[in-house]
Steps between C-alpha positions, in 0.01 A plus 500: 500500500283779629515856384634750748430817302169658590291749310682768702794438269311704244433829683466699178237276348236677295177306506257525206122544539321192631682456830285381789673718761675394818351193665525383858687168539283210607582395856757240581557200275291193569586160371274258320714196424379178348568135449375223273148379565487123442232371268430838345475538123733735318385857462335577169768758428783312335837592643377606844774428753500159659464506875195723532199337668173515313154539646158476336504627142871440464608819680803502728437510874694744718628480858625144468829372650790549264623215285863420440509708183227742598534877489293751690234682302464873544167581673261705292484866610179705477444588132548867408224691324453401134757223529455205262435179696823329603724803453456617860814300585702746291368805684719439807835414339772685312706193406423170331728198477440265207653152523476267203465135595758248379350236269693173532383369161626814332838482676560136411366493144498858373131448420325832552220492759251760614659759727376535858579776746457581867432868568592615851522815705814619677416286805505185292122456518347368180272757338413324173586196295541527123493224239541513125236332286638381168512196276805282445546595135495875566741475795762297316468648151474869582731495804531826696307689229192288553159649565351403834224548752618540859246446776566651842299380801472609862496296821131417451567340163328783314650614171558871556737597216536370146791584269464467122808506277445471123758366257730781393839555338800464731768679289585863570580560133129476420311806632159348434320224689696569819429325829196588708300362790150568629420490871145419610363530854263333544546275195319651204539859622817671369675724753819571308745413226875464453625586153855472375654810343740466212858593588822376333693455826279500808199293603223755550135461590204727562253425780145607418182514708164350402430797269834436321641825636876490555590502871857370541801394302715194575861515385747214526876474445657458159670177605241291684760276658683486829697275728444510876289814488144612431373632167281807542223630279418851617139621509501869418265790442403567140762771461759260651601765753420300814509136609176380658571129529712208390471147367812301592606160379680371808815287489400152619837327526721332243333157500147630466600756237699250293273198504146631537284784370335547841558868566441729795371854455437793728253779421500835678233767466359784714272383780226741390506396136161395363456124545415466131839642406668268748332208324620632164859522630468138613400413146801691367724281716368184333544649152861595582565149633380337178680745272842498666538217750302205370724210403430300184586140431747575222653817642652512843568872499210667678626855500724714288511811283147626438398361164 
């Protein structure tokens, strides 16, 4: 399900310092599809999507005929000034679609596996691929509260974003040790943070830049549950007077919602938002997914009253 609301939906947005300014869209979309390359070894990055051909050094090769399950990769636009490598893809888009892959082993056995996600633009072109790196014990003992490292790669197989989530308390009654996530781009270089704010009723988060200066707030609904409709987490200015974006958990259909934890998300932000902040909002989407929509083996309810 693609988002239809554009950044123009937020005409009264107040942008904080750090915006890159209006940017010229990059030409017309080009397609770089792929198929399996027989006899090639698996890419060194565990969890990279099957179906991408690999050339020398284990990097995927572009401009190949599409495979049966192949998706078109978004072509890389010219990088803006002072843009971290790999984030130039974000400079030309104001929407991101995040699709979690269905893991058959997890569906059949309830055994928690590493999460994997396709990250696409509004045209359906794949921008990034994300894969959780975690051990079996942590995944199945800590459940949705587990710490994790999420690696995000581009169409050249380069790791461009790394997400680090430490182990924190998951109960709203405890105002200390709340959830947080660090976004690095490139890996090892922090560009922003998402920190949970204590509130007795609402899920609230603060988005910070690399200097840990507050930039945005994210506010979700009191009851994080719905049937046949999206669940919206509004991205607002620090004084909460204007909406500047949105993270939406999209309704995926009864069967998928009931029997899997493979969720679909949509992220909206201003086109001229700094690419670093766009990457941080992508990280916020993953944190929200784990906190509210990740299914555990002994608890089928994936969403409910914020607790």
